[in-house]
Amino acid sequence: MLKIRALRNKIYEMRFELLMASLLCVFILNILFPDNIYWGIAQATYLPVQLLAALVLFEFKPRILRVVLVFGVALLVCRGMDVFFITNYKDELVLLYLCFFGTIMLEVFQQIYHAQMFTAKIVYAAVCGLLLIGYCGYFLFLAIEFHHPGSFLGLGPGDSSINDLFYFSYVTILTIGYGDITPKTWIAKNATVLVGFTGYLYSIVVIALIVGRAHRMPRSAVAPTKKPAPLPARSPQSSSAKKPPEA
């Protein structure tokens, strides 16, 4: 029992590394399976990994853990129904994705805010937060496009439009603004401004928090540069003792 608890604590210490790896693997799998990142093999591959990373993140919050587990199981069930029974649950899936990743994003924000010291884990958590904003923006744009087709100009035909919205979400939060995809309807414009403003505000706040935590680090935590010890002074007695006798 103690070994299991120690293992769980060790995995919890690596929660941000696991979450960041599960979020970044999306970009790699989308390159390997570029046909459809929303319904394709890539989504079915990394969704269980993201669910496990979320469970580790909420290890010591059992109430929220149950809610996230319900969202994750519902996502897996809907995904299985789509694959094996060829049913269409795109509206339900988009809503579940927003709730799932939105809950994880808020928890990451909270843990960054309550962190007392500047460590590498804060940097991992900051990267996770930015990636999660892109995820939530993507599913928000998907919901708008599903309910109001043609809300975004410049999307590719068919399923490629889904891939383009994933790209558009991260281009928006990174404030790149190539202009190849633009919002057309009023709700799409509002959503784009909201996602872009959230990413911009997040960057400012997180950088301020990280800098503040770094300045509040105690000086004892920083290893001082050791100066070489001075050579011991030679006493007159020792020098006269070593002086050769006169002839």
Coordinates of C-alpha atoms in Angstrom, one line a residue:
M1 CA 0.0 0.0 0.0
L2 CA 2.8 2.4 0.9
K3 CA 4.6 1.6 -2.4
I4 CA 1.4 2.4 -4.4
R5 CA 1.0 5.7 -2.5
A6 CA 4.6 6.6 -3.1
L7 CA 4.2 5.8 -6.8
R8 CA 1.1 7.9 -7.1
N9 CA 2.9 10.8 -5.4
K10 CA 5.8 10.5 -7.7
I11 CA 3.5 10.5 -10.8
Y12 CA 1.7 13.5 -9.4
E13 CA 5.1 15.4 -9.1
M14 CA 5.4 14.8 -12.9
R15 CA 1.8 16.0 -13.6
F16 CA 2.7 19.0 -15.8
E17 CA 5.3 17.1 -17.8
L18 CA 2.7 14.3 -18.5
L19 CA 0.1 16.9 -19.4
M20 CA 2.4 18.8 -21.7
A21 CA 3.5 15.6 -23.5
S22 CA -0.1 14.6 -24.0
L23 CA -1.0 18.0 -25.5
L24 CA 2.1 18.3 -27.7
C25 CA 1.7 14.8 -29.1
V26 CA -1.3 16.2 -30.9
F27 CA 0.9 18.2 -33.3
I28 CA 3.1 15.1 -34.0
L29 CA 0.1 12.8 -34.7
N30 CA -1.6 15.4 -36.8
I31 CA 1.4 15.4 -39.0
L32 CA 1.4 11.6 -39.3
F33 CA -2.4 11.4 -39.8
P34 CA -3.3 14.7 -41.4
D35 CA -6.5 13.6 -43.1
N36 CA -8.9 14.5 -40.3
I37 CA -7.6 15.5 -36.8
Y38 CA -11.1 15.6 -35.3
W39 CA -12.6 12.3 -36.3
G40 CA -9.5 10.4 -37.4
I41 CA -6.9 8.0 -35.9
A42 CA -5.0 10.8 -34.2
Q43 CA -7.9 11.8 -32.0
A44 CA -8.6 8.2 -31.0
T45 CA -4.9 7.8 -30.1
Y46 CA -4.2 10.8 -27.9
L47 CA -7.6 11.2 -26.2
P48 CA -7.0 8.3 -23.7
V49 CA -3.5 9.7 -23.0
Q50 CA -5.0 13.1 -22.3
L51 CA -7.6 11.6 -20.0
L52 CA -4.9 9.8 -18.0
A53 CA -2.9 13.1 -17.7
A54 CA -6.0 14.9 -16.5
L55 CA -6.7 12.2 -13.8
V56 CA -3.1 12.7 -12.5
L57 CA -3.6 16.5 -12.4
F58 CA -6.7 16.1 -10.2
E59 CA -5.2 13.5 -7.9
F60 CA -5.9 15.3 -4.7
K61 CA -9.2 16.9 -5.7
P62 CA -11.6 13.9 -5.7
R63 CA -14.8 15.9 -6.4
I64 CA -13.4 17.6 -9.5
L65 CA -11.7 14.3 -10.5
R66 CA -15.1 12.6 -10.7
V67 CA -16.5 15.3 -12.9
V68 CA -13.5 15.2 -15.3
L69 CA -13.7 11.4 -15.3
V70 CA -17.4 11.6 -16.4
F71 CA -16.4 14.0 -19.2
G72 CA -13.6 11.7 -20.3
V73 CA -15.7 8.6 -20.2
A74 CA -18.5 10.3 -22.1
L75 CA -16.0 11.4 -24.8
L76 CA -14.7 7.9 -25.2
V77 CA -18.2 6.5 -25.4
C78 CA -19.2 9.0 -28.0
R79 CA -16.0 8.4 -29.9
G80 CA -16.7 4.7 -29.9
M81 CA -20.2 5.2 -31.1
D82 CA -18.9 7.2 -34.0
V83 CA -16.3 4.6 -35.0
F84 CA -18.4 1.4 -34.6
F85 CA -22.0 2.5 -35.2
I86 CA -21.3 5.4 -37.6
T87 CA -23.4 7.8 -35.6
N88 CA -23.1 11.6 -35.6
Y89 CA -22.5 13.1 -32.1
K90 CA -20.5 16.2 -33.3
D91 CA -22.5 18.7 -31.2
E92 CA -22.3 16.6 -28.1
L93 CA -18.6 15.9 -28.6
V94 CA -17.7 19.6 -29.1
L95 CA -19.6 20.5 -25.8
L96 CA -17.8 17.7 -23.9
Y97 CA -14.5 18.7 -25.3
L98 CA -15.0 22.3 -24.2
C99 CA -16.0 21.2 -20.7
F100 CA -13.1 18.7 -20.5
F101 CA -10.3 20.9 -21.6
G102 CA -11.9 24.0 -20.0
T103 CA -11.8 22.3 -16.6
I104 CA -8.2 21.2 -17.0
M105 CA -7.2 24.7 -18.2
L106 CA -8.8 26.4 -15.1
E107 CA -7.0 23.9 -12.8
V108 CA -3.6 24.6 -14.4
F109 CA -4.2 28.4 -14.0
Q110 CA -5.1 27.9 -10.4
Q111 CA -2.0 25.8 -9.7
I112 CA 0.2 28.4 -11.4
Y113 CA -1.3 31.2 -9.3
H114 CA -0.8 29.3 -6.0
A115 CA 2.7 28.3 -6.7
Q116 CA 5.1 29.7 -4.1
M117 CA 8.4 29.2 -5.8
F118 CA 9.9 29.5 -9.3
T119 CA 10.7 26.0 -10.5
A120 CA 10.8 24.2 -13.8
K121 CA 7.3 22.9 -13.1
I122 CA 5.9 26.4 -13.4
V123 CA 7.4 26.7 -16.9
Y124 CA 5.8 23.3 -17.9
A125 CA 2.5 24.5 -16.4
A126 CA 2.7 27.8 -18.3
V127 CA 3.2 25.9 -21.6
C128 CA 0.3 23.6 -20.7
G129 CA -1.9 26.7 -20.1
L130 CA -1.1 28.2 -23.4
L131 CA -1.8 24.9 -25.3
L132 CA -5.1 24.5 -23.5
I133 CA -6.2 28.0 -24.5
G134 CA -5.6 26.9 -28.1
Y135 CA -7.6 23.7 -27.5
C136 CA -10.5 25.5 -26.1
G137 CA -10.4 28.1 -28.9
Y138 CA -10.4 25.4 -31.4
F139 CA -13.5 23.7 -30.1
L140 CA -15.2 27.0 -29.7
F141 CA -14.6 27.8 -33.3
L142 CA -15.8 24.3 -34.3
A143 CA -19.1 24.8 -32.4
I144 CA -19.6 28.1 -34.2
E145 CA -18.8 26.6 -37.6
F146 CA -21.1 23.6 -37.0
H147 CA -24.1 25.7 -36.0
H148 CA -23.4 28.5 -38.5
P149 CA -21.6 27.1 -41.5
G150 CA -19.6 29.7 -43.4
S151 CA -18.7 31.7 -40.3
F152 CA -15.0 31.6 -41.2
L153 CA -13.7 32.5 -44.7
G154 CA -10.7 30.7 -46.1
L155 CA -11.4 27.2 -44.8
G156 CA -10.7 24.2 -47.0
P157 CA -13.4 22.0 -48.4
G158 CA -15.0 19.2 -46.4
D159 CA -13.2 17.8 -43.4
S160 CA -10.1 19.9 -44.1
S161 CA -12.0 22.9 -42.7
I162 CA -11.8 21.2 -39.3
N163 CA -8.0 21.0 -39.5
D164 CA -7.9 24.7 -40.6
L165 CA -9.7 25.8 -37.5
F166 CA -7.2 24.1 -35.3
Y167 CA -4.5 26.0 -37.1
F168 CA -6.5 29.2 -36.9
S169 CA -6.9 28.9 -33.1
Y170 CA -3.1 28.8 -32.5
V171 CA -2.4 31.5 -35.1
T172 CA -4.9 33.7 -33.1
I173 CA -3.5 33.2 -29.6
L174 CA 0.1 33.6 -30.9
T175 CA -1.0 36.9 -32.6
I176 CA 0.6 35.9 -35.9
G177 CA -2.4 36.9 -38.0
Y178 CA -1.5 35.6 -41.5
G179 CA -5.0 36.6 -42.8
D180 CA -5.6 33.4 -44.8
I181 CA -8.5 32.6 -42.5
T182 CA -10.8 35.3 -41.3
P183 CA -14.1 35.4 -39.3
K184 CA -17.1 36.4 -41.3
T185 CA -20.1 36.4 -38.9
W186 CA -20.5 38.6 -35.9
I187 CA -20.3 35.6 -33.5
A188 CA -17.2 34.3 -35.1
K189 CA -15.5 37.8 -34.8
N190 CA -16.4 38.0 -31.2
A191 CA -15.1 34.5 -30.5
T192 CA -11.8 35.3 -32.3
V193 CA -11.3 38.5 -30.3
L194 CA -12.1 36.6 -27.1
V195 CA -9.6 33.8 -27.8
G196 CA -6.9 36.2 -28.9
F197 CA -7.4 38.5 -25.9
T198 CA -7.4 35.5 -23.5
G199 CA -4.0 34.3 -25.0
Y200 CA -2.5 37.8 -24.8
L201 CA -3.7 38.4 -21.2
Y202 CA -2.5 35.0 -20.2
S203 CA 1.0 35.6 -21.5
I204 CA 1.2 38.9 -19.6
V205 CA -0.1 37.5 -16.3
V206 CA 2.0 34.3 -16.4
I207 CA 5.2 36.2 -17.2
A208 CA 4.5 38.6 -14.3
L209 CA 3.9 35.7 -12.0
I210 CA 7.0 33.8 -13.0
V211 CA 9.2 36.9 -12.7
G212 CA 7.6 37.6 -9.3
R213 CA 8.3 34.1 -8.1
A214 CA 11.9 34.3 -9.3
H215 CA 12.5 37.5 -7.4
R216 CA 11.0 36.1 -4.2
M217 CA 13.4 33.1 -4.2
P218 CA 15.5 33.2 -1.0
R219 CA 19.1 33.8 -1.5
S220 CA 20.0 30.6 0.3
A221 CA 18.3 28.7 -2.6
V222 CA 20.9 30.1 -5.0
A223 CA 24.3 28.4 -4.7
P224 CA 26.9 31.2 -4.1
T225 CA 30.1 31.2 -6.1
K226 CA 32.8 29.8 -3.9
K227 CA 36.0 31.8 -3.7
P228 CA 39.3 30.0 -3.3
A229 CA 40.5 29.9 0.2
P230 CA 43.5 32.1 0.9
L231 CA 46.9 30.5 1.5
P232 CA 47.8 30.3 5.2
A233 CA 50.4 32.9 6.3
R234 CA 53.8 31.6 7.2
S235 CA 55.0 32.4 10.7
P236 CA 58.5 33.7 11.4
Q237 CA 59.3 30.7 13.5
S238 CA 58.4 28.3 10.7
S239 CA 60.4 30.3 8.2
S240 CA 63.5 30.5 10.5
A241 CA 63.1 26.8 11.2
K242 CA 63.3 26.0 7.5
K243 CA 66.3 28.5 7.1
P244 CA 69.4 26.6 6.4
P245 CA 72.2 26.9 9.0
E246 CA 75.0 29.3 8.4
A247 CA 78.4 27.9 7.6

